[in-house]
Short mmCIF file of C-alpha atoms in Angstrom, two decimals:
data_model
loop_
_atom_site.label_atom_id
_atom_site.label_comp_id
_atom_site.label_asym_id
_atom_site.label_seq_id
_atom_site.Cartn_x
_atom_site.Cartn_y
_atom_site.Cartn_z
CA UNK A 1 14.53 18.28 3.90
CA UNK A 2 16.23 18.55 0.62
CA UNK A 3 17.64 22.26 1.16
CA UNK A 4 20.97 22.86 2.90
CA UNK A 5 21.49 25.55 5.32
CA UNK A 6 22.16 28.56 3.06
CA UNK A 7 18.91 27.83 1.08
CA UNK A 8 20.97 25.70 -2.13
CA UNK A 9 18.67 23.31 -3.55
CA UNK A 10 20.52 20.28 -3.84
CA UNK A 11 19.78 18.43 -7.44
CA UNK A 12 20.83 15.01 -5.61
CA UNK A 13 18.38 11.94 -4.70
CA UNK A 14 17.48 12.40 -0.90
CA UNK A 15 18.12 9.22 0.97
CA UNK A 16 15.63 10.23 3.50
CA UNK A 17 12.70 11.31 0.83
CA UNK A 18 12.87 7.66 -0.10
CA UNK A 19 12.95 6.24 3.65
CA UNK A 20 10.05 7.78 4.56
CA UNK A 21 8.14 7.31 1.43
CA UNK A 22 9.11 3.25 1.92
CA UNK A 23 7.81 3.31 5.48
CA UNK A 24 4.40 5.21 4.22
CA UNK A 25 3.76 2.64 2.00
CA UNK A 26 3.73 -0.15 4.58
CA UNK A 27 2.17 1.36 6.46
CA UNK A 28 -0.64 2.72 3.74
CA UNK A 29 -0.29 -1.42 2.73
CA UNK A 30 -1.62 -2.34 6.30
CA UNK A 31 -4.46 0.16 6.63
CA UNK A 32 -5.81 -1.29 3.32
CA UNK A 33 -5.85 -5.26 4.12
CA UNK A 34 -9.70 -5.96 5.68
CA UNK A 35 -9.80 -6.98 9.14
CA UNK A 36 -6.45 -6.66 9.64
CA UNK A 37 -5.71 -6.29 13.32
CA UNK A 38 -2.73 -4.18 12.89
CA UNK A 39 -4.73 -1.26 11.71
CA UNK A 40 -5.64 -0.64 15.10
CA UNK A 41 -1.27 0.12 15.41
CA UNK A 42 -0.62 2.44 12.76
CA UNK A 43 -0.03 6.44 13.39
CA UNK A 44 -3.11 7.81 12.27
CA UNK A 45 -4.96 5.98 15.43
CA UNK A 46 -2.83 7.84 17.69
CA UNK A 47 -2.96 11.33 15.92
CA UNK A 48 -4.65 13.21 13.68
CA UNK A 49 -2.69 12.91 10.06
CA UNK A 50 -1.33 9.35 8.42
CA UNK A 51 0.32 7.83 5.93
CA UNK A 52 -1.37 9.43 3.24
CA UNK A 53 0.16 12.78 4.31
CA UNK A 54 3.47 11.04 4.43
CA UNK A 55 2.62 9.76 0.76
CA UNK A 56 1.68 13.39 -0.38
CA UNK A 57 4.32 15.19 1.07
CA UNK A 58 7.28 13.16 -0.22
CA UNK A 59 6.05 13.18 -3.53
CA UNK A 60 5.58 16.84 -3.97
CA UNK A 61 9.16 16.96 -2.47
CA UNK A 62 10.16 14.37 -5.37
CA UNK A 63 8.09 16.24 -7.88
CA UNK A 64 9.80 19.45 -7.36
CA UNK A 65 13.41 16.78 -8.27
CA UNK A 66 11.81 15.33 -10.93
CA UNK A 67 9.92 18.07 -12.81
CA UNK A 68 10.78 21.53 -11.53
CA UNK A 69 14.42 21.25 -13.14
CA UNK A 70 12.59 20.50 -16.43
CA UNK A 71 10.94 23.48 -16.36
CA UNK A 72 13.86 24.91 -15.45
CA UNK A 73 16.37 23.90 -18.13
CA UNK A 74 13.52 23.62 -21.12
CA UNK A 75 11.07 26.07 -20.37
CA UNK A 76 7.20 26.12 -19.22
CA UNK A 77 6.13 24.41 -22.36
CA UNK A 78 8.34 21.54 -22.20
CA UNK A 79 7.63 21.44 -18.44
CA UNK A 80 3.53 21.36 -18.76
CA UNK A 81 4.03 18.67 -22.01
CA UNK A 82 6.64 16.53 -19.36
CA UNK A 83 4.18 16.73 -16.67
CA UNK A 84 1.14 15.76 -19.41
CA UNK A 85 3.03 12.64 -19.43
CA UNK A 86 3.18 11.64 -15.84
CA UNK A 87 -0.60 12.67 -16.18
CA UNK A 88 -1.47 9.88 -18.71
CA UNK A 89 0.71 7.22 -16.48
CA UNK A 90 -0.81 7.89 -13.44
CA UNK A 91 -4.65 8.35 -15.16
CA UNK A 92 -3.88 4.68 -16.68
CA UNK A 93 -2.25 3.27 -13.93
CA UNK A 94 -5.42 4.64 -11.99
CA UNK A 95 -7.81 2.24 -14.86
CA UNK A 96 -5.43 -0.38 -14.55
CA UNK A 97 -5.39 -1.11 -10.94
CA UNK A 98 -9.14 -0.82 -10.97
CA UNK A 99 -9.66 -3.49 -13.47
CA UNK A 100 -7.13 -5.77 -11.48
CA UNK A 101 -8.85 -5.40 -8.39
CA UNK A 102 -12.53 -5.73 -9.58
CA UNK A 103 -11.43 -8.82 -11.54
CA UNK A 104 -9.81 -10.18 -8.32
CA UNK A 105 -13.28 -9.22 -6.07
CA UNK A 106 -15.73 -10.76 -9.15
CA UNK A 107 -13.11 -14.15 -9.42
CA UNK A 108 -13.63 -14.01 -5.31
CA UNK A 109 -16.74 -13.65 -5.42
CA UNK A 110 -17.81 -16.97 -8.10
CA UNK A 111 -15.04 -18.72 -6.36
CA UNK A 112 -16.58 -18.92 -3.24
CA UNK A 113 -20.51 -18.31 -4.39
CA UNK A 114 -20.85 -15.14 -2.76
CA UNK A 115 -21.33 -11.41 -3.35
CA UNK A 116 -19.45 -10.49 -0.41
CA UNK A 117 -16.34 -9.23 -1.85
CA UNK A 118 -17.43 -6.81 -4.42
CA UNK A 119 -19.72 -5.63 -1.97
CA UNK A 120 -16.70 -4.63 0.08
CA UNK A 121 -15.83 -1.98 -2.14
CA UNK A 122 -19.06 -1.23 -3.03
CA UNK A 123 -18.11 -1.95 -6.77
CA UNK A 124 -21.69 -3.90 -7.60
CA UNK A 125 -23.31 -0.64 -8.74
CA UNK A 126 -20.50 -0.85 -11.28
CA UNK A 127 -21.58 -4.25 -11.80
CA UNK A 128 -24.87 -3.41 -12.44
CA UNK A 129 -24.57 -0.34 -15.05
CA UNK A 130 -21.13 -1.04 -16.26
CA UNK A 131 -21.68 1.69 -19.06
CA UNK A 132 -22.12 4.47 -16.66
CA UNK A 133 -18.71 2.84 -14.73
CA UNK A 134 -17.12 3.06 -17.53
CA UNK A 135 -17.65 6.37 -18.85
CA UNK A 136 -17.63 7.64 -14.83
CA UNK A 137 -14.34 5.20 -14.63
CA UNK A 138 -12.21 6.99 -18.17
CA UNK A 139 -13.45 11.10 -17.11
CA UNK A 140 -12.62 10.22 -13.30
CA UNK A 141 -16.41 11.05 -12.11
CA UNK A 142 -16.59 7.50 -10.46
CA UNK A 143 -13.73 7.65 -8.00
CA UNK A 144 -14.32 4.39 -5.86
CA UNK A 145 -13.32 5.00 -1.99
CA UNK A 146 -10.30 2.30 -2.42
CA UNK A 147 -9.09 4.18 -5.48
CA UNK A 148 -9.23 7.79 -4.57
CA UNK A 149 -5.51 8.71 -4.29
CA UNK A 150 -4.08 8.44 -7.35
CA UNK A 151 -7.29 11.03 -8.68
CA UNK A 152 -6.31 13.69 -6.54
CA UNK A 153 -2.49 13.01 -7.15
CA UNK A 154 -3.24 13.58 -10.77
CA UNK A 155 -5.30 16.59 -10.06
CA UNK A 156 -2.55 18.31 -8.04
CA UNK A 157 0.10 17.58 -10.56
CA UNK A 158 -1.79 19.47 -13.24
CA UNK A 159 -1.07 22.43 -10.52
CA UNK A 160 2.49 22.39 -10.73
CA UNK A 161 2.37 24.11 -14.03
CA UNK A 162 0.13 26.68 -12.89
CA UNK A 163 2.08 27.40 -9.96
CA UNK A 164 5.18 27.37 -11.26
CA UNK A 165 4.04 29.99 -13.99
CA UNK A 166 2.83 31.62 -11.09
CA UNK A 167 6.50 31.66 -9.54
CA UNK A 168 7.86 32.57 -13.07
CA UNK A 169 5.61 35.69 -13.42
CA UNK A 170 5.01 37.03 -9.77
CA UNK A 171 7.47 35.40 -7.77
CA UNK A 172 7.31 32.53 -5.08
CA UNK A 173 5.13 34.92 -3.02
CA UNK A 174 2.49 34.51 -5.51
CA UNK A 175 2.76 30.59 -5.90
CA UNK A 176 2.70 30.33 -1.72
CA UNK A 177 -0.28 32.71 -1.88
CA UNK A 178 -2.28 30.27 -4.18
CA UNK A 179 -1.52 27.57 -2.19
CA UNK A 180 -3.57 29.38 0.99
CA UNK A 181 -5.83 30.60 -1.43
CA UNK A 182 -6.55 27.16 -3.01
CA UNK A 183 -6.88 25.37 0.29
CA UNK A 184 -9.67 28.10 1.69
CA UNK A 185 -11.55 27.47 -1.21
CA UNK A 186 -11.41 23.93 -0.28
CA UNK A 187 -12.59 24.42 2.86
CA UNK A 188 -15.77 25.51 1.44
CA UNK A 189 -16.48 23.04 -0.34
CA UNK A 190 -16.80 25.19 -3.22
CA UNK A 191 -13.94 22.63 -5.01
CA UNK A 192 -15.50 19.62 -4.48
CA UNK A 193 -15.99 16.86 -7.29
CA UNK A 194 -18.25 14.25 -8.25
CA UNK A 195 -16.96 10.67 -7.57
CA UNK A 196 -20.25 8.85 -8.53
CA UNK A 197 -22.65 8.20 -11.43
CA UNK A 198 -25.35 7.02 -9.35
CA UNK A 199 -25.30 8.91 -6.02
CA UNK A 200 -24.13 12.58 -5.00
CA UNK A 201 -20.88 11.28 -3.63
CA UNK A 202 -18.16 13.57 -3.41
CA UNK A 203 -14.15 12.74 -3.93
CA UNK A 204 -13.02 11.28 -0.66
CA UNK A 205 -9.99 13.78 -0.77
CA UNK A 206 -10.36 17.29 -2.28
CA UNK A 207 -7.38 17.51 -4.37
CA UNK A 208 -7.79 21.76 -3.94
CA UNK A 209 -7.20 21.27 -0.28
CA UNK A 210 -4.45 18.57 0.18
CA UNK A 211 -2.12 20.32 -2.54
CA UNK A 212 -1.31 22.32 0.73
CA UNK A 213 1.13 19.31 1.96
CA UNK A 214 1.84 18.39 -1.36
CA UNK A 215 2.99 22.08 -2.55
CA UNK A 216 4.76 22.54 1.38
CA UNK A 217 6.97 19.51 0.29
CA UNK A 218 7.44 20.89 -2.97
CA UNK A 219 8.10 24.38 -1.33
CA UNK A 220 11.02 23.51 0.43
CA UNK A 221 13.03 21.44 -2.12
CA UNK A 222 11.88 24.71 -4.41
CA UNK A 223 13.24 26.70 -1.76
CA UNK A 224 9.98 29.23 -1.70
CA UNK A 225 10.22 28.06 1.80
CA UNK A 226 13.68 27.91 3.97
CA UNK A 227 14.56 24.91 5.76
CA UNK A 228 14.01 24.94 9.35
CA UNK A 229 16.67 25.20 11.85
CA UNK A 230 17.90 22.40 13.83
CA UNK A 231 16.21 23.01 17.39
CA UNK A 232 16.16 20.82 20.59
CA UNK A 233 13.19 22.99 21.29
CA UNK A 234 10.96 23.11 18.40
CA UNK A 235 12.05 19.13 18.16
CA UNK A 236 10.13 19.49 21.65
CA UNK A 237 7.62 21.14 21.11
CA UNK A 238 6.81 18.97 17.98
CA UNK A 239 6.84 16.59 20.61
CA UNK A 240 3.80 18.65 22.34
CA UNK A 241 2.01 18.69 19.28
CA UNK A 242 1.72 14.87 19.01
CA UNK A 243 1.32 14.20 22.46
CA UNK A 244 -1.70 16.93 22.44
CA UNK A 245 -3.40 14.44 19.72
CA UNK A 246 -3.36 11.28 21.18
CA UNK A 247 -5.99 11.72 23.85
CA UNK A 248 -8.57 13.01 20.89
CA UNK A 249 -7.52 10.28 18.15
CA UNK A 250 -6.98 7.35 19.93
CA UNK A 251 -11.00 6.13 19.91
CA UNK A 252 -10.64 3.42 23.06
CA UNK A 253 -9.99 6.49 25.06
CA UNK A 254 -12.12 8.82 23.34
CA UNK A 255 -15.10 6.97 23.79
CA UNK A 256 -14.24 6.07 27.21
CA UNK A 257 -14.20 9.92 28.30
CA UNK A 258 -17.56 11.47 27.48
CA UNK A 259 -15.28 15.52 27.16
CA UNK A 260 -12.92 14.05 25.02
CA UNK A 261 -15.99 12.49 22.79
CA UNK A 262 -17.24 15.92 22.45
CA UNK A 263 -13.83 17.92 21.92
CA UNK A 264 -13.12 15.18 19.36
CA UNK A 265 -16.94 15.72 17.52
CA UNK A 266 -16.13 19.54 17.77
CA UNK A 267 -12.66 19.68 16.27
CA UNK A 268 -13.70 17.46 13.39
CA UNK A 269 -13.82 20.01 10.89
CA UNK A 270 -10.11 20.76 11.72
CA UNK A 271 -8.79 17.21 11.74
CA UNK A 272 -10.96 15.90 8.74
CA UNK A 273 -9.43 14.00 5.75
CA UNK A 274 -11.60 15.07 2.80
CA UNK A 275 -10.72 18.68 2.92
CA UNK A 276 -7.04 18.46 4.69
CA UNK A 277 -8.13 19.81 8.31
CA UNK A 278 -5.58 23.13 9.36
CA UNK A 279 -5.19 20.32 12.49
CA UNK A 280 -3.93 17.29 9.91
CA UNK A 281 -1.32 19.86 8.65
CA UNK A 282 -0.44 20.86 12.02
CA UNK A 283 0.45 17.32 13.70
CA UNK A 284 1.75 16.15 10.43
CA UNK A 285 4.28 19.55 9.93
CA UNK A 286 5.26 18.43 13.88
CA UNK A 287 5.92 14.41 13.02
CA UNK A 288 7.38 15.70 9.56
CA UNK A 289 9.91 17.79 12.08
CA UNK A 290 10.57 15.29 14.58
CA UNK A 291 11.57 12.64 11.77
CA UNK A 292 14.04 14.93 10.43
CA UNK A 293 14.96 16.08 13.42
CA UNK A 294 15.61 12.19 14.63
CA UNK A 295 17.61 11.39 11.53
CA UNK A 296 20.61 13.85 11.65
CA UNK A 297 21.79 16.13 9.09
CA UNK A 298 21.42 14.44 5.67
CA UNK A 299 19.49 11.12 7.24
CA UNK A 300 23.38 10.40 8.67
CA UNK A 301 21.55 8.24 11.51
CA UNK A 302 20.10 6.16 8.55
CA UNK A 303 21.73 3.42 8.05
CA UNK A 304 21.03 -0.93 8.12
CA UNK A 305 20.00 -3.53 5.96
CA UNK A 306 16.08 -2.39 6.84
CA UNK A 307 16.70 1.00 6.11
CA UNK A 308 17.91 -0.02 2.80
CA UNK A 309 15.02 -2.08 1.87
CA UNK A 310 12.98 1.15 2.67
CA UNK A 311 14.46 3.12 0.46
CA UNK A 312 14.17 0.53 -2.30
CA UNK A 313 10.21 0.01 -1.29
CA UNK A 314 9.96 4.59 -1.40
CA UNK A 315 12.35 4.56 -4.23
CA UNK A 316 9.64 2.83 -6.61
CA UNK A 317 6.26 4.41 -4.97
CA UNK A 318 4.18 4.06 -7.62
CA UNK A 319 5.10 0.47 -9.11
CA UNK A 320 4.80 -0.10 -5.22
CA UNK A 321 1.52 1.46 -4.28
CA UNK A 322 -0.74 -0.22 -6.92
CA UNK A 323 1.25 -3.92 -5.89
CA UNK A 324 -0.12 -2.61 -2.79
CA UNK A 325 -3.67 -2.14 -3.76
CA UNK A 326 -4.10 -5.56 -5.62
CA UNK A 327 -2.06 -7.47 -2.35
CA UNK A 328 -3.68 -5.80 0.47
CA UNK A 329 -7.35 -7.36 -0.92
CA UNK A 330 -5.75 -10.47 -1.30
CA UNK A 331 -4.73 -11.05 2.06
CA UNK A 332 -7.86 -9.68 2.97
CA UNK A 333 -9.75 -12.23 1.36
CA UNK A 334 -7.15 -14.77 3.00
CA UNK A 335 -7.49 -13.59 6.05
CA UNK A 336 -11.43 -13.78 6.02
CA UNK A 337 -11.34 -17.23 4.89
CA UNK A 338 -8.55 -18.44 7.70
CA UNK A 339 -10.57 -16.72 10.30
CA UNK A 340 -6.87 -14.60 11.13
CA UNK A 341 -5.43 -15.51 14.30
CA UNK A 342 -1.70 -15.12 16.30
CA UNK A 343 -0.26 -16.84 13.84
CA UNK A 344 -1.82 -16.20 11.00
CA UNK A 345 -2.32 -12.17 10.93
CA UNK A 346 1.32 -11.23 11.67
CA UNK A 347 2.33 -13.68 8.77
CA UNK A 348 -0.12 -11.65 5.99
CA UNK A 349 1.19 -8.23 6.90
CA UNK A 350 5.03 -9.45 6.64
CA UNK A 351 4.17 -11.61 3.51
CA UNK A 352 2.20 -8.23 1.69
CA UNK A 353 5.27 -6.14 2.80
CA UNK A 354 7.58 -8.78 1.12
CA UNK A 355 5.47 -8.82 -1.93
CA UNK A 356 5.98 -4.82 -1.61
CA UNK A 357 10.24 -5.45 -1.70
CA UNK A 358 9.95 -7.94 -4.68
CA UNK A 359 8.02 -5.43 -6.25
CA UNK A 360 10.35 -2.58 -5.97
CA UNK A 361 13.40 -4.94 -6.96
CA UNK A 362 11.97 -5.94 -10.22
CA UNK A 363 11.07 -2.39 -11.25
CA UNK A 364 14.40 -1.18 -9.95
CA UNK A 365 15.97 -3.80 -12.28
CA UNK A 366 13.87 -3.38 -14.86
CA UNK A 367 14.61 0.91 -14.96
CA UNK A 368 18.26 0.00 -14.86
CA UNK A 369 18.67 -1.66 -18.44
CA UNK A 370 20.47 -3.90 -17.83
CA UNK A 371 20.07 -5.40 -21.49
CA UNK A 372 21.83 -1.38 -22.84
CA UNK A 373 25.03 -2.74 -21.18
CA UNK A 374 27.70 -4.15 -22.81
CA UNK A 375 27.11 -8.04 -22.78
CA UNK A 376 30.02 -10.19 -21.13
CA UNK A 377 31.14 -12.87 -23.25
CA UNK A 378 31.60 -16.69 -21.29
CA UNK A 379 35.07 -17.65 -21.29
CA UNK A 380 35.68 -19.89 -24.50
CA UNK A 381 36.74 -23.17 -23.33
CA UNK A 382 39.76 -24.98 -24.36
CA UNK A 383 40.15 -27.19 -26.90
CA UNK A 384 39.70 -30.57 -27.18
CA UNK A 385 43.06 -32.51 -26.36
CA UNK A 386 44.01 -34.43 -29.67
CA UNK A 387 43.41 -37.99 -29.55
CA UNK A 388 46.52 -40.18 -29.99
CA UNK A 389 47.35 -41.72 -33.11
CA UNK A 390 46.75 -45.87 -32.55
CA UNK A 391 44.19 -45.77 -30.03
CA UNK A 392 40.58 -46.52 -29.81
#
């Protein structure tokens, strides 16, 4: 966490916040490729939250770095007008990455005289009444499946004013209240929005309900919430928690055990994505524990060349994430055409997680300037030895 013992919020960049957020985005990168064969590997088949809790979490924790000390320093107004901005990024980086893709899925598609690919994502109704795309596309009321996070990321950081006026008026009790508050109503369904021109689809995640993990993250940097203590036994009973998960998440065994298949059915509601199940933010709050539990006090266990490259990858999420999108349906179309194999599958997934590095080196140069610094001259040679007086 990113508050020390006696509840000081500490205004430096948290190695770990980064580490994690690198390793989410792998991981997020993998469960996006189709037929990818690792998907059946990653932590959300094995328990009941994923990567895109890990995603959440770490950037309200890097929200309340990033923006809560501008509300701080400026005031609310400057706050709200410094988080409009990170609104327009994120709504055009949303319009951007959809363009990419459905360019990539229609070029696909003539390529190989097919329709599979846009059909993949669904994206032919699009196809067929752009207009109503459009328009759905530009007031985020056509919120394709593939493209639903960065929506309800936008949505929740048009909260952080709200609740940190809330904070400024009534105290944290009130902002922590909201939270609760906003994540019932979610669980009613009262708060959900329309993702589709043409059907009566629904967002794929209520923003209302998962700004609980978002606003916990942001809660602790905050300090609304204390860190926890260092405990061999809560590290063990975390421990509990995700081994209690397996046997109703992994689906091989669930569907080999008839009681399991119906516990599963029956705890659905608790462990579902669109609404952030109380169960989600119970086995994520006990892997969120363990991890920083694992790491040592101020991620000093981190340490290695791979580590590094984690950070780097966390370190530029968003540049990162939307490489992501565009990369992952490459491969998949690569890996439809080859037919995958041994060979072949454990190649894609390493080559999109290089593509994910590249990515986050260029933007890291890029946000470094390195054309503000003072240029270094070459060495001026020496001159030219005089040619003697005679001689041709």
């Amino acid at each position: 966490m990113s508050v020390d013992g006696q509840g000081h919020r500490r205004s430096e960049r948290d190695l770990r916040l980064d580490f994690f957020r690198g390793i989410g985005m792998c991981i997020i990168l993998i469960a996006h490729i189709p037929g990818n064969a690792w998907i059946n590997w990653i932590p959300a088949r094995f328990g009941f939250s994923d990567a895109t809790e890990i995603f959440v979490f770490c950037s309200g924790m890097a929200s309340a770095h990033a923006f809560a000390r501008v509300f701080d320093r400026h005031g609310w107004t400057v706050g709200t007008l410094r988080i409009g901005l990170r609104v327009w990024q994120i709504w055009w980086a949303q319009i951007g990455v959809f363009i990419a893709v459905l360019a990539l899925m229609v070029a696909a598609d003539r390529l190989f005289a097919t329709d599979a690919y846009t059909r993949l994502l669904q994206l032919q109704r699009f196809l067929a009444d752009p207009g109503s795309g459009i328009l759905g596309l530009m007031s985020l009321t056509y919120v394709p499946n593939y493209f639903d996070i960065l929506p309800m990321y936008l949505v929740i950081l048009v909260l952080i004013p709200v609740m940190l006026g809330l904070e400024r008026l009534h105290g944290r009790g009130a902002a922590l209240a909201a939270m609760v508050l906003l994540w019932c109503l979610a669980q009613t369904r009262l708060t959900a929005l329309p993702a589709d021109p043409w059907m009566t689809r629904q967002w794929f995640f209520d923003p209302f309900g998962w700004q609980l993990v978002f606003f916990t993250g942001f809660a602790l940097v905050r300090g609304w919430l204390p860190a926890p203590p260092r405990s061999t036994a809560l590290a063990l009973a975390a421990v509990v928690v995700i081994a209690l998960a397996v046997p109703f998440s992994w689906l091989p065994l669930v569907r080999a055990l008839p009681v399991l298949e119906s516990v599963h059915d029956l705890i659905l509601p608790l462990t579902g994505k669109t609404r952030f199940g109380l169960l989600r933010f119970v086995h994520f709050l006990a892997l969120a524990y363990l991890a920083w539990w694992l790491v040592g006090p101020a991620g000093s266990r981190l340490g290695g060349p791979l580590v590094r490259r984690c950070v780097l990858i966390g370190r530029q999420s968003l540049a990162v994430f939307l490489a992501g999108l565009v990369t992952a349906q490459v491969l998949g179309i690569v890996l439809h055409r080859s037919g995958g194999g041994p060979v072949v599958v454990p190649l894609l997934n390493l080559g999109g997680i290089l593509v994910l590095l590249v990515t986050a080196r260029i933007v890291d140069w890029y946000k470094a300037q390195p054309w503000t610094r003072p240029a270094t001259r070459p060495a001026e040679a020496p001159p030219p030895l005089a040619r003697p007086v005679g001689l041709s």
